[in-house]
CSV table of C-alpha atoms and ligand atoms in Angstrom, one decimal:
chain,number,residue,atom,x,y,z
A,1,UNK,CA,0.0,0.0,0.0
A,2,UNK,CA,1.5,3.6,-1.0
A,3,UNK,CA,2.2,5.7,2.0
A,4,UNK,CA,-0.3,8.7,2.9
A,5,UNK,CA,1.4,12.0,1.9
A,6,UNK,CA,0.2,13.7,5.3
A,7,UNK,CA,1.0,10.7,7.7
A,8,UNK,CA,3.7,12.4,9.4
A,9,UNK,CA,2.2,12.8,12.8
A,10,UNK,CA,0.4,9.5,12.5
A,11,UNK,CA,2.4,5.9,14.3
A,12,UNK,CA,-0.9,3.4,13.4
A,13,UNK,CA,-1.6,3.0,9.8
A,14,UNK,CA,-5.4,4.2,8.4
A,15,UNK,CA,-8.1,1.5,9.2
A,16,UNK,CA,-9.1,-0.1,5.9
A,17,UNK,CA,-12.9,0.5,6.9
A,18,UNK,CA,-11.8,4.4,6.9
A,19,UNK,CA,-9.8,4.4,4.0
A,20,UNK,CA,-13.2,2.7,2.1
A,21,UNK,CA,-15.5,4.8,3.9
A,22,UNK,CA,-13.4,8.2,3.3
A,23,UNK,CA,-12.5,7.4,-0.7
A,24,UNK,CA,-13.2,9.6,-3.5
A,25,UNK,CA,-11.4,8.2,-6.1
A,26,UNK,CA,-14.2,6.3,-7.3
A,27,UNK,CA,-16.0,9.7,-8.2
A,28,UNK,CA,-13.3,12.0,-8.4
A,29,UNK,CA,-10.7,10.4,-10.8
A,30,UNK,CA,-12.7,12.3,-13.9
A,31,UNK,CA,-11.2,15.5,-12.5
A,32,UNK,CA,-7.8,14.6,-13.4
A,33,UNK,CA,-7.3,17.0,-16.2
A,34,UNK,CA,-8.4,20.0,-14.1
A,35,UNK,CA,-6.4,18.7,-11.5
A,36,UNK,CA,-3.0,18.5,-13.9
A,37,UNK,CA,-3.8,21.7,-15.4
A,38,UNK,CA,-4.4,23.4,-12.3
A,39,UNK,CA,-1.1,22.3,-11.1
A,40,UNK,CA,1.0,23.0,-13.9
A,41,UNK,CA,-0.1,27.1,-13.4
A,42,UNK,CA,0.7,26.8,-9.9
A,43,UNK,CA,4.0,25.3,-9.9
A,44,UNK,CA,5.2,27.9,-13.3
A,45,UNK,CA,3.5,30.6,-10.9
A,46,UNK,CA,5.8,29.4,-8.2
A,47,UNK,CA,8.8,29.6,-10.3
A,48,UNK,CA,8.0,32.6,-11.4
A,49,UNK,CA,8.1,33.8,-7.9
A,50,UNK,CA,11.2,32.7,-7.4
A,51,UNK,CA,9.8,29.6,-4.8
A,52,UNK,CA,10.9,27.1,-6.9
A,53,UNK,CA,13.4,27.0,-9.7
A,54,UNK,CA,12.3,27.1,-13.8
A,55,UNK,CA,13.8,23.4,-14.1
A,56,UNK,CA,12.0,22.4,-11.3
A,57,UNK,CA,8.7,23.6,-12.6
A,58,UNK,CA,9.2,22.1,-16.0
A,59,UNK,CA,10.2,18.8,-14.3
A,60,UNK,CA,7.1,19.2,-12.3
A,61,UNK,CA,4.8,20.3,-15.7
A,62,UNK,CA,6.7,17.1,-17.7
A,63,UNK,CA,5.7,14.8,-14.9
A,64,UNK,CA,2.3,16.0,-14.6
A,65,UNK,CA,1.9,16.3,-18.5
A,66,UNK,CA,3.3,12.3,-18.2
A,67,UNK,CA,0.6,11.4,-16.1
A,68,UNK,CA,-2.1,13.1,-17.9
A,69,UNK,CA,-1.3,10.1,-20.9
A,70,UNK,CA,-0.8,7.6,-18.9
A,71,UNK,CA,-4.4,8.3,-17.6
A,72,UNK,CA,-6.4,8.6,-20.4
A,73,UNK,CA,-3.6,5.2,-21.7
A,74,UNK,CA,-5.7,3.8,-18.6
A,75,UNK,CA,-2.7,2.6,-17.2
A,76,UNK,CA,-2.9,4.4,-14.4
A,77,UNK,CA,-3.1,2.8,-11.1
A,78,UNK,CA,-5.4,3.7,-8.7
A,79,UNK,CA,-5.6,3.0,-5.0
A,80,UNK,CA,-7.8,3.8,-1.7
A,81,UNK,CA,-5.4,4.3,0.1
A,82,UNK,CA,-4.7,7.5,-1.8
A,83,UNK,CA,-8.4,8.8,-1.2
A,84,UNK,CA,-8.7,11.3,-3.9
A,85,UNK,CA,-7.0,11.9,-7.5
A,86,UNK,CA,-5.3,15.2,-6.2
A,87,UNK,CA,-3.6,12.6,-4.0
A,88,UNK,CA,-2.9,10.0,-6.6
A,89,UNK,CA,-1.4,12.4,-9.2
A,90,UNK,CA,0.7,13.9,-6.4
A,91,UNK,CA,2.1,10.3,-5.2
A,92,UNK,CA,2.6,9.0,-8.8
A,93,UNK,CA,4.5,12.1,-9.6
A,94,UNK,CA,6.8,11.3,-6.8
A,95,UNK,CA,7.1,8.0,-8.2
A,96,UNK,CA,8.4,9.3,-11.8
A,97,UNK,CA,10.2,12.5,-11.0
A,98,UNK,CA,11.3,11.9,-6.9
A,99,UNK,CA,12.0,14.9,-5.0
A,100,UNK,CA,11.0,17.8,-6.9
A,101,UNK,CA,7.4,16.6,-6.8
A,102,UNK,CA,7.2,17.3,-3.1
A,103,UNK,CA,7.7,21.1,-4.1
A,104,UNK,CA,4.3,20.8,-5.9
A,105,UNK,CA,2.4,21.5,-3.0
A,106,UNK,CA,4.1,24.7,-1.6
A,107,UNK,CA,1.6,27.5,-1.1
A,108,UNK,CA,-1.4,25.2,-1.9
A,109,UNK,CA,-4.0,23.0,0.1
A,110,UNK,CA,-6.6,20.3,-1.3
A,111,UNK,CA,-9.1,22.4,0.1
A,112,UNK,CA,-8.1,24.9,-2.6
A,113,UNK,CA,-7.2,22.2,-4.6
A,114,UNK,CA,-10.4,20.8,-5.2
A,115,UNK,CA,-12.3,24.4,-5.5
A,116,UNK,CA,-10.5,24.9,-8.5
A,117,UNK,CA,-10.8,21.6,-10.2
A,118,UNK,CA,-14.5,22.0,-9.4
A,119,UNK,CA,-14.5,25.2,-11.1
A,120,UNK,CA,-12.3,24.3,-14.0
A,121,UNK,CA,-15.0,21.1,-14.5
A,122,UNK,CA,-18.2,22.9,-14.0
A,123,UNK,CA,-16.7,26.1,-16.5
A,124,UNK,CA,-16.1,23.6,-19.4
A,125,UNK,CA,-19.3,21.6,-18.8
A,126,UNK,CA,-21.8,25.4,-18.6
A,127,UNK,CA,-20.1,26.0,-21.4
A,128,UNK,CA,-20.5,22.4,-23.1
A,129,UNK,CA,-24.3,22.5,-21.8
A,130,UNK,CA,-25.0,25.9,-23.6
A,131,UNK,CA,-23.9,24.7,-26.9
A,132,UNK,CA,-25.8,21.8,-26.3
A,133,UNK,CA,-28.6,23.9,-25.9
A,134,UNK,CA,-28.4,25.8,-28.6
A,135,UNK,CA,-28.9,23.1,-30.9
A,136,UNK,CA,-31.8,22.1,-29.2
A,137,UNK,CA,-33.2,25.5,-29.8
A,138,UNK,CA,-32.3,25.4,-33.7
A,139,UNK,CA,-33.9,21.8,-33.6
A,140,UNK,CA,-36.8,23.7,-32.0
A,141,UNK,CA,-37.3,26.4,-34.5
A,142,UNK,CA,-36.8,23.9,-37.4
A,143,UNK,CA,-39.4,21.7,-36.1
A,144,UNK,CA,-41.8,24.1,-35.6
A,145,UNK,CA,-41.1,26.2,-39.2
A,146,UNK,CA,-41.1,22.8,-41.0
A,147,UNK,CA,-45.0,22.5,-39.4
A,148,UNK,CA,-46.3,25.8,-39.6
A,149,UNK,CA,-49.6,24.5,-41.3
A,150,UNK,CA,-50.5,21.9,-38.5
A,151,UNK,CA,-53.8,23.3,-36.4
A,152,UNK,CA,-54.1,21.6,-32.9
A,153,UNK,CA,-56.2,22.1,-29.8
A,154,UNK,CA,-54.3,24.4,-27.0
A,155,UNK,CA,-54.9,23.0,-23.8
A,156,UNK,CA,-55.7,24.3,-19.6
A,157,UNK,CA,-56.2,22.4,-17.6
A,158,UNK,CA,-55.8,19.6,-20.1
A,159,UNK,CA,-59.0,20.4,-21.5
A,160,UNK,CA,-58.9,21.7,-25.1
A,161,UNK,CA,-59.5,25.2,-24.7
A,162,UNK,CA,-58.5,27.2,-28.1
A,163,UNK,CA,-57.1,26.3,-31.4
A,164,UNK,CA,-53.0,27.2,-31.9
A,165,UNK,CA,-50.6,26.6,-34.6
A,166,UNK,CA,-48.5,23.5,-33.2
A,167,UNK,CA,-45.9,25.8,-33.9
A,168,UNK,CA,-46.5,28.0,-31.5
A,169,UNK,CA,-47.0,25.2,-28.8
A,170,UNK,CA,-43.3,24.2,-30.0
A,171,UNK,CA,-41.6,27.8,-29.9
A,172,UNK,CA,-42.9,27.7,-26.2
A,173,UNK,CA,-40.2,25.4,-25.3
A,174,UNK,CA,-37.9,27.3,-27.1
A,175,UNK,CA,-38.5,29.9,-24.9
A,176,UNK,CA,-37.9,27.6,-21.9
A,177,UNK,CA,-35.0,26.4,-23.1
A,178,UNK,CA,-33.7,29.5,-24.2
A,179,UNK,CA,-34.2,31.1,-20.1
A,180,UNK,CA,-32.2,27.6,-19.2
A,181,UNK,CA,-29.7,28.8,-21.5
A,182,UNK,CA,-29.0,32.9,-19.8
A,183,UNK,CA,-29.5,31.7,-16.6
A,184,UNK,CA,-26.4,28.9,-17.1
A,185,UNK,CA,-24.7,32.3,-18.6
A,186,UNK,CA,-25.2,33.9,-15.5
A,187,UNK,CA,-24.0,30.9,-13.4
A,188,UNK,CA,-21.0,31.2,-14.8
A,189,UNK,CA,-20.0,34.1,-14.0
A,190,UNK,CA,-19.9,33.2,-10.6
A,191,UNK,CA,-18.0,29.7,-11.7
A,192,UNK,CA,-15.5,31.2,-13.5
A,193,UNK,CA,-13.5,32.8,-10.2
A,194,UNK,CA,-9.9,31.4,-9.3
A,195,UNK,CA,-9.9,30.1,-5.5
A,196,UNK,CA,-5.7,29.1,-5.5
A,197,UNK,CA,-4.0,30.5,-3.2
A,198,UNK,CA,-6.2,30.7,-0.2
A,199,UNK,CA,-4.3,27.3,0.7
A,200,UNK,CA,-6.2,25.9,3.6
A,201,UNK,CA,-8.1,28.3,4.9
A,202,UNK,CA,-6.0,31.5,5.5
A,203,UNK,CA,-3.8,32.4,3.0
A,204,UNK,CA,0.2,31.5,2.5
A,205,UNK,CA,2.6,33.4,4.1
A,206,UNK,CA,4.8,32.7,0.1
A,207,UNK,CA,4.9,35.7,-2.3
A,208,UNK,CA,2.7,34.4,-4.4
A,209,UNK,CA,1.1,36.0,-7.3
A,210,UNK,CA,-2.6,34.8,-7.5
A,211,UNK,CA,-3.4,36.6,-11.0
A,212,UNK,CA,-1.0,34.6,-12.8
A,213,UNK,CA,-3.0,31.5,-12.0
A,214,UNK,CA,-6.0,33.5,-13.1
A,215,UNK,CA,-4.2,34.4,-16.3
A,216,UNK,CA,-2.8,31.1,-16.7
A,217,UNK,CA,-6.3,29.3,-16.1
A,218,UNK,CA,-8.3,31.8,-18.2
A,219,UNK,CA,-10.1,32.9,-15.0
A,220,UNK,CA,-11.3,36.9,-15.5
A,221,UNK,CA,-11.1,37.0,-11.4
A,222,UNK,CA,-9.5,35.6,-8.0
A,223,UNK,CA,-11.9,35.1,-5.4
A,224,UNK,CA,-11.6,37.8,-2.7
A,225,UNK,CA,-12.1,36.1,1.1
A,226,UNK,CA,-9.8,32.7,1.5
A,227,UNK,CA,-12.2,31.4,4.3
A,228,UNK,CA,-15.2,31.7,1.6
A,229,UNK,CA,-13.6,30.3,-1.2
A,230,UNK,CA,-12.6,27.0,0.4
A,231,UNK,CA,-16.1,26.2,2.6
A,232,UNK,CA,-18.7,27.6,0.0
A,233,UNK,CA,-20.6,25.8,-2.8
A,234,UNK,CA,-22.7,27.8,-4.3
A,235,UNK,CA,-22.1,28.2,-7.4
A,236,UNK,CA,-22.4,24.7,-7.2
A,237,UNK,CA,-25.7,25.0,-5.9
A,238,UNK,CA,-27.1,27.6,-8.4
A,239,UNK,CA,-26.1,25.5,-11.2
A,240,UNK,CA,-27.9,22.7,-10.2
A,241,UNK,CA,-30.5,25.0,-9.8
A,242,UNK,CA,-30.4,26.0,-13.3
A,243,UNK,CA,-30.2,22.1,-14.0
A,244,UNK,CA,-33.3,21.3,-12.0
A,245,UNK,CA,-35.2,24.0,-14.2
A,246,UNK,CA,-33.9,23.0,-17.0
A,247,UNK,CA,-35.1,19.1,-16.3
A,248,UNK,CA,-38.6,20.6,-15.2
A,249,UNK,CA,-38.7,22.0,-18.9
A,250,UNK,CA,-37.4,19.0,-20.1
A,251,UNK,CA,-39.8,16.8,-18.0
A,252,UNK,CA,-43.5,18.5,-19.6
A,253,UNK,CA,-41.7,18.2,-23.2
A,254,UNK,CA,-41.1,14.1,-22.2
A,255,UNK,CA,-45.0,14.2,-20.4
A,256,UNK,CA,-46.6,16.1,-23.8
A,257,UNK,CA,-44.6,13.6,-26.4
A,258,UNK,CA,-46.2,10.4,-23.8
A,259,UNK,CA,-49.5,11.8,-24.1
A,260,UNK,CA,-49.4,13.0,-27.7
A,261,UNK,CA,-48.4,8.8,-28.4
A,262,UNK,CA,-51.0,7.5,-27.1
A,263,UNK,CA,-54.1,6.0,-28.7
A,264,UNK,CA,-56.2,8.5,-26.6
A,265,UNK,CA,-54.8,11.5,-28.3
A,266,UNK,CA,-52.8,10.1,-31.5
A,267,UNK,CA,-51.1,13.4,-32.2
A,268,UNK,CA,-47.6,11.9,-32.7
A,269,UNK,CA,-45.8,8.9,-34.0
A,270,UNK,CA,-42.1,8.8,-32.3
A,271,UNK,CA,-39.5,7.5,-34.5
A,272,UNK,CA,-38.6,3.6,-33.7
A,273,UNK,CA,-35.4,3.9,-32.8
A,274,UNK,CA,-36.3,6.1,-30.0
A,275,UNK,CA,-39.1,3.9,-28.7
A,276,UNK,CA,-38.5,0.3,-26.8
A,277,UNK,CA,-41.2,-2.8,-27.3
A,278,UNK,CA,-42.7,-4.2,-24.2
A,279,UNK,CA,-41.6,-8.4,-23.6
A,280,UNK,CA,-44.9,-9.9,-23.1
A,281,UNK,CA,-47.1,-7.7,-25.4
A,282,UNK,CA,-46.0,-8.0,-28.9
A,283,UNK,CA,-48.0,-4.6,-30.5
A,284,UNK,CA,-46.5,-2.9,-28.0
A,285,UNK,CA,-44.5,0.7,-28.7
A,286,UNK,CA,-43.3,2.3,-25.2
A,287,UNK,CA,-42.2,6.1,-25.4
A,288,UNK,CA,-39.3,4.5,-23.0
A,289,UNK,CA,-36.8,7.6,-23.1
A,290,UNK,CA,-39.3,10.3,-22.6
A,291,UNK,CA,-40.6,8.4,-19.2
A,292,UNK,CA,-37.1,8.0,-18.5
A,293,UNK,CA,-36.5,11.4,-18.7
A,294,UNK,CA,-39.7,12.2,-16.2
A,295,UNK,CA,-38.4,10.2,-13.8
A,296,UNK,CA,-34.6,11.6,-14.0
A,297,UNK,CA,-36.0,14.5,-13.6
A,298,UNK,CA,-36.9,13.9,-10.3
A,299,UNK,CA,-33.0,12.5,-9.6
A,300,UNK,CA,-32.0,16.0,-10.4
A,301,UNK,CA,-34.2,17.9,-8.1
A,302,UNK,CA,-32.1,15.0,-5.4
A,303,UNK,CA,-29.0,16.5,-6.7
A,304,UNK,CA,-29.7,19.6,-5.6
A,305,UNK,CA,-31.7,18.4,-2.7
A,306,UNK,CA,-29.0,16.6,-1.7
A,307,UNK,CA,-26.1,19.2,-1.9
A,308,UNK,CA,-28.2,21.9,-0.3
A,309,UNK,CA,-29.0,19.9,2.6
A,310,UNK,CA,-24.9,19.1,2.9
A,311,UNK,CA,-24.4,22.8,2.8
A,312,UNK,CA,-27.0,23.8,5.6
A,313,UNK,CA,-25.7,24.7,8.6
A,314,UNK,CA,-21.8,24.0,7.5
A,315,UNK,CA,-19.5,25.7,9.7
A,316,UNK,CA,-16.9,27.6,8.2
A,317,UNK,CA,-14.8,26.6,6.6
A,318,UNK,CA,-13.6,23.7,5.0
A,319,UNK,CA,-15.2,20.3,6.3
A,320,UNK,CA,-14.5,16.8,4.8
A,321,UNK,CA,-18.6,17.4,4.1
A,322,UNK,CA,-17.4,19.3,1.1
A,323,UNK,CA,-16.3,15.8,-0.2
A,324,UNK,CA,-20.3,15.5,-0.8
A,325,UNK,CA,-20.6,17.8,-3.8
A,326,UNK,CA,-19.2,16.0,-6.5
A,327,UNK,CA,-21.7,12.9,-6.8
A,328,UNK,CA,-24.4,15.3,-7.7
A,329,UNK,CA,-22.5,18.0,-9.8
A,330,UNK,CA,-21.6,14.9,-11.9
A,331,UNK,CA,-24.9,12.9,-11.9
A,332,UNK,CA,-26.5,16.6,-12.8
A,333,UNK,CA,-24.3,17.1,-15.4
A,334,UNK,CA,-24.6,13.9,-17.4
A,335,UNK,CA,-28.1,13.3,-17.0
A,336,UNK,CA,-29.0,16.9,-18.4
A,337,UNK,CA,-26.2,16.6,-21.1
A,338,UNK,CA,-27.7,13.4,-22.1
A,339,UNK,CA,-31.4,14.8,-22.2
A,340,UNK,CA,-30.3,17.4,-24.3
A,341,UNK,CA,-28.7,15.0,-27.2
A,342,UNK,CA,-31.5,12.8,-27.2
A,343,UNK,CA,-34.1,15.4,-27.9
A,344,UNK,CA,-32.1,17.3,-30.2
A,345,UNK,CA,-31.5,13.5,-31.8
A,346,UNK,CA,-35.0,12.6,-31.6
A,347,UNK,CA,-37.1,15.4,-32.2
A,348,UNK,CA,-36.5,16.1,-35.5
A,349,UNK,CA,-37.7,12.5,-36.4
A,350,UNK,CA,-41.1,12.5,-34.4
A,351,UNK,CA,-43.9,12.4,-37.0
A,352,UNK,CA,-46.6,15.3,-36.0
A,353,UNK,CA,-49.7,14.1,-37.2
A,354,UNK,CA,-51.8,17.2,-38.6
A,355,UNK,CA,-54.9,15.7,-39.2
A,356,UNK,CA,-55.3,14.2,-36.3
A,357,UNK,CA,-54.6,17.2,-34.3
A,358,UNK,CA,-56.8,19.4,-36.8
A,359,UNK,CA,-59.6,17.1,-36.3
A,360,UNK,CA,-58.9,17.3,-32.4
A,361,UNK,CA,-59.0,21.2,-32.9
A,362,UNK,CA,-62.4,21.0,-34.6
A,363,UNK,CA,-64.2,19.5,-31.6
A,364,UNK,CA,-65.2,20.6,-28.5
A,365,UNK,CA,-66.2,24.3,-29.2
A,366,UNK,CA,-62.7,25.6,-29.3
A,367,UNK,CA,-63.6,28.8,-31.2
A,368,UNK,CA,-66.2,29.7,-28.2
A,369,UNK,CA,-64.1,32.4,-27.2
A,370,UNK,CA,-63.6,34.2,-30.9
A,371,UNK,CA,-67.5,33.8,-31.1
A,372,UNK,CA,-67.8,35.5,-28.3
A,373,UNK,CA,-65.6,38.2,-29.2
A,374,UNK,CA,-67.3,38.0,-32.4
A,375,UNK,CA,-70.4,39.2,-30.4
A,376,UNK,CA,-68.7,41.7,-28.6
A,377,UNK,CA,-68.0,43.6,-32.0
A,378,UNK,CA,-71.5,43.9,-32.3
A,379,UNK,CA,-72.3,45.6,-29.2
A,380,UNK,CA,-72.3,42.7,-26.6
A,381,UNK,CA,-70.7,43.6,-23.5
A,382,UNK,CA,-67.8,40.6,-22.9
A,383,UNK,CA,-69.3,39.1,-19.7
A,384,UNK,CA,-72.6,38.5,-21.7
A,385,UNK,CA,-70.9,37.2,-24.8
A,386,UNK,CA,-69.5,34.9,-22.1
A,387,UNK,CA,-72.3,33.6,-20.7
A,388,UNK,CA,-74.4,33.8,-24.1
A,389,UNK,CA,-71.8,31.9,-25.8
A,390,UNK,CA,-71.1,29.2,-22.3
A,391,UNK,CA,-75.0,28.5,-22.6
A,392,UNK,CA,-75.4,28.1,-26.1
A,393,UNK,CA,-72.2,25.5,-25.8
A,394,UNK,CA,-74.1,24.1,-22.8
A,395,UNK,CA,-77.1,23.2,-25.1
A,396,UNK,CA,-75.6,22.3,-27.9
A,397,UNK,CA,-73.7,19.6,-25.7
A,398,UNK,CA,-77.1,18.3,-24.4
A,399,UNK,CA,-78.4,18.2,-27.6
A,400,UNK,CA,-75.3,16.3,-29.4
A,401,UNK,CA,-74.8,19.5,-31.3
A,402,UNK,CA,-70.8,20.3,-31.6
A,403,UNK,CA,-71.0,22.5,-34.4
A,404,UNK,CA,-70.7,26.2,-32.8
A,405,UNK,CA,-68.3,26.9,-36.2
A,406,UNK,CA,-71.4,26.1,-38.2
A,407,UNK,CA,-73.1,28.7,-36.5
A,408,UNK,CA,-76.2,27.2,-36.6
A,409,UNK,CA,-78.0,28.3,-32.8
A,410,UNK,CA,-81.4,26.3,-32.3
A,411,UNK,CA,-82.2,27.1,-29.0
A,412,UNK,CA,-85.0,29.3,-28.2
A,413,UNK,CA,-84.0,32.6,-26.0
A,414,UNK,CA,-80.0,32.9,-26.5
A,415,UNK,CA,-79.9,31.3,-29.7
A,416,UNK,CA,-82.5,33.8,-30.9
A,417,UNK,CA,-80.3,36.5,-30.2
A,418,UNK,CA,-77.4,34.8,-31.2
A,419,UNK,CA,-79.2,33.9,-34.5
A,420,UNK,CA,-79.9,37.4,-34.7
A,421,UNK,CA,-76.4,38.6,-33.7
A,422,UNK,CA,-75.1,36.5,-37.1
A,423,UNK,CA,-78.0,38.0,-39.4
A,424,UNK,CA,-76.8,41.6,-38.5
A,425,UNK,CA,-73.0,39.9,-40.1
B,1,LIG,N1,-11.3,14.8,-1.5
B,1,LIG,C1,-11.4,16.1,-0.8
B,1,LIG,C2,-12.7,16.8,-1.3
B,1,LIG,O1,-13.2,16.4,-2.3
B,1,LIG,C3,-10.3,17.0,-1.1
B,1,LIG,C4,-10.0,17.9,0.0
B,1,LIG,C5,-9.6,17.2,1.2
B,1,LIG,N2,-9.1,18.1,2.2
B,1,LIG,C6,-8.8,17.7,3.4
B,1,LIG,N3,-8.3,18.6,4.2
B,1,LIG,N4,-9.0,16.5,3.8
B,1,LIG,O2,-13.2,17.7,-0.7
C-alpha cells in the first residue's frame, strides 16, 4: 500500500474501513485534467516567484503532462489508500520525477485544490451545456417552421381550450430552453473565479502571485475572502438549480410527447429507434426515453436536494462534508447533457400528425371564445358574450350538437339572439 502523503504525525496505519468509507477516487478520478492543469499554473506561478526554480517547474509540468497520458492510456493505477486523484497524481509524480514533486504542493492546500478543479469542470461543462442547448433550440425552431400549417387544440387544464398553430406550442419550449440557457450564462460568471492560493483556509505566508494563476487558467477574477472560497458551494448549488429548471422543462416536453403517443390523443408517432417494445405484449410501442426522462427529472431535483442539505448549517470553513458535492455535480451534469442529445437527436424525427390534431381542434367548441368576441364587435358587453356563448355550448352539448363553427343556434332565448347577432353579419 502507497504511504499517505500527510501521515507524518500518525504511528498506526489508516483502518481499511476508513480508507473505504473516506475514498473519493471512485467519483473524483474524472477530474484529473483540471487537476494537472491546475497544477501546472501553480507550480510555473511558483517559479515565477522565485519559490521554486524554472527546471524544477518544468520537471514538475513534464511529470504532470506524463501522467495526464498515462491516464487517459488507462494505465494508471489507482488505490484507496490514496483517497482522492489530487492525491494519486501527487504520489505517482513522486514516483516518476522523486523529490521535486514534493515542491508541488508549496503554497497550496486540497481544500483549494479541489475548488479549482471544481470550477475548472463545472466552467467547461456550462459551457459544453449551452452549446448543447443551442442546438436544441435550432432543432426547435426547425421543427416548428417545417409544421407551420399543423392546427391543434391548445390545452388548460388539459381540456382543449382554443385552437394554436403547433408551432407555436413548439416555440414555447424554445423559450424555456432559451431562459435555461442565460441563466447557465449567468452561473457562470460566478464559476468562472480562481480560488488558489487561499491554501487551507487562511492564505500562504509565500509571495505568491494569484493573477498569474487566473491568467494562466483563463479565469477573469481571484476570489476575494480565503475562508469563503474553500467552505462555499454555491455556485455549485445555483447550477444545479439552473439544471433542475432545465429538467422541469425537459420533463412536460417528455410528459406532452407520452400523451401525444398514445391511442387517446394520437397526435404523434415517435420515431422507432427512439421507442422500446414491451416483452410480453408484442404490439406494444413504449415512449421509454421520454418516461425515462420524467423520472430523471426527479433525480436532479435530489441532486440539488441533496447538496443543499450538505451545505445547511456547515461551519466555516472547510469540512470533509465538502467531499459531498461531486456525486451530484456529476450525476447533474450527465443526466442533463444526455437529455439534451437525445431530444435534439430525436425530435426532429417525431412524425406530428396534422390531421389528427386538426380534427382534435375541430371539436369541442374551441372557437367559443372568438365567437364571443365575435359578439362583442357587435355591441355585446364581454361578460354576456361569455355567458351567451357558455349556454349556447351548454345546449348544444345536451343536444349532441358540436357545431358552434357552423353557427347554426337552435335554442329558443339565447340562440335567438345569437341567430340574430349572425344576421346583422
Ligand atoms: N477529496 C477532498 C474533497 O473532495 C479533497 C480535499 C480534502 N481536504 C482535506 N483537508 N482533507 O473535498
Amino acid at each position: 500500500m502507497a504511504d499517505k502523503l500527510w501521515d507524518g504525525r500518525f504511528s498506526e496505519k489508516t483502518d481499511t474501513l476508513v480508507e473505504r468509507f473516506t475514498v473519493s477516487i471512485q467519483f473524483d478520478a474524472r477530474l484529473f485534467e483540471e487537476d494537472i492543469d491546475g497544477s501546472i499554473a501553480h507550480s510555473r506561478m511558483l517559479a515565477s516567484v522565485g519559490v521554486i526554480t524554472s527546471a524544477e517547474a518544468d520537471e514538475i509540468a513534464d511529470g504532470l503532462n506524463r501522467i495526464r497520458e498515462e491516464i487517459k492510456r488507462d494505465e494508471f493505477v489507482y488505490s484507496d489508500s490514496l483517497e482522492d486523484i489530487h492525491m494519486h497524481i501527487e504520489s505517482r509524480l513522486k514516483e516518476l520525477i522523486g523529490d521535486t514533486a514534493s515542491k508541488l504542493h508549496t503554497a497550496r492546500s486540497r481544500n483549494d485544490q479541489v475548488a479549482l478543479d471544481i470550477r475548472l469542470y463545472l466552467r467547461k461543462a456550462v459551457l459544453g451545456l449551452g452549446d448543447q442547448l443551442d442546438c436544441l433550440r435550432i432543432v426547435l425552431v426547425e421543427t416548428a417552421a417545417n409544421h407551420l400549417d399543423i392546427i391543434m387544440p391548445g390545452y388548460t387544464h388539459l381540456q382543449r381550450a382554443q385552437p394554436v398553430l403547433l408551432s407555436h406550442h413548439l416555440m414555447a419550449y424554445y423559450e424555456m430552453f432559451s431562459r435555461d440557457h442565460e441563466r447557465l450564462a449567468e452561473t457562470l460568471g460566478r464559476i468562472n473565479v480562481m480560488p488558489l492560493g487561499t491554501a487551507a483556509l487562511a492564505g500562504t505566508t509565500f509571495p505568491i502571485d494569484r493573477e498569474e494563476v487566473a491568467r494562466a487558467l483563463n479565469f477573469p477574477e481571484v476570489s476575494a475572502n480565503s475562508i469563503d472560497t474553500v467552505s462555499d458551494r454555491d455556485f455549485l448549488l445555483e447550477f444545479l438549480a439552473d439544471a433542475s429548471i432545465c429538467m422541469v422543462h425537459f420533463s412536460r416536453l417528455a410528459e406532452e410527447l407520452i400523451l401525444w403517443s398514445t391511442a387517446e390523443f394520437d397526435f404523434v408517432e415517435l420515431p422507432d429507434a427512439f421507442t422500446t417494445g414491451s416483452s410480453i405484449m408484442p404490439q406494444k410501442k413504449n415512449p421509454d426515453v421520454a418516461e425515462l426522462t420524467r423520472g430523471r427529472t426527479g433525480r436532479v431535483f435530489g441532486d440539488l436536494i441533496a447538496l443543499l442539505t450538505t451545505m445547511k448549517a456547515l461551519p466555516l470553513s472547510y469540512n470533509r462534508d465538502l467531499q459531498e458535492d461531486k456525486e451530484p455535480l456529476f450525476h447533474a451534469v450527465d443526466t442533463l447533457s444526455s437529455c439534451v442529445e437525445l431530444y435534439c437527436t430525436m425530435l426532429p424525427k417525431v412524425k406530428f400528425k396534422g390531421k389528427q390534431m386538426a380534427t382534435a381542434a375541430n371539436q369541442g367548441f374551441l372557437n367559443a371564445t372568438d365567437f364571443a368576441d365575435y359578439l362583442v364587435g357587435k355591441g355585446v358587453a364581454f361578460r354576456d358574450a361569455h355567458h351567451i356563448t357558455g349556454r349556447a355550448v351548454a345546449s348544444h352539448q345536451v343536444a349532441g350538437r358540436v357545431q358552434l363553427c357552423g353557427q347554426r343556434f337552435h335554442l329558443s332565448g339565447i340562440v335567438g339572439f345569437v341567430e340574430r347577432a349572425c344576421q346583422r353579419e
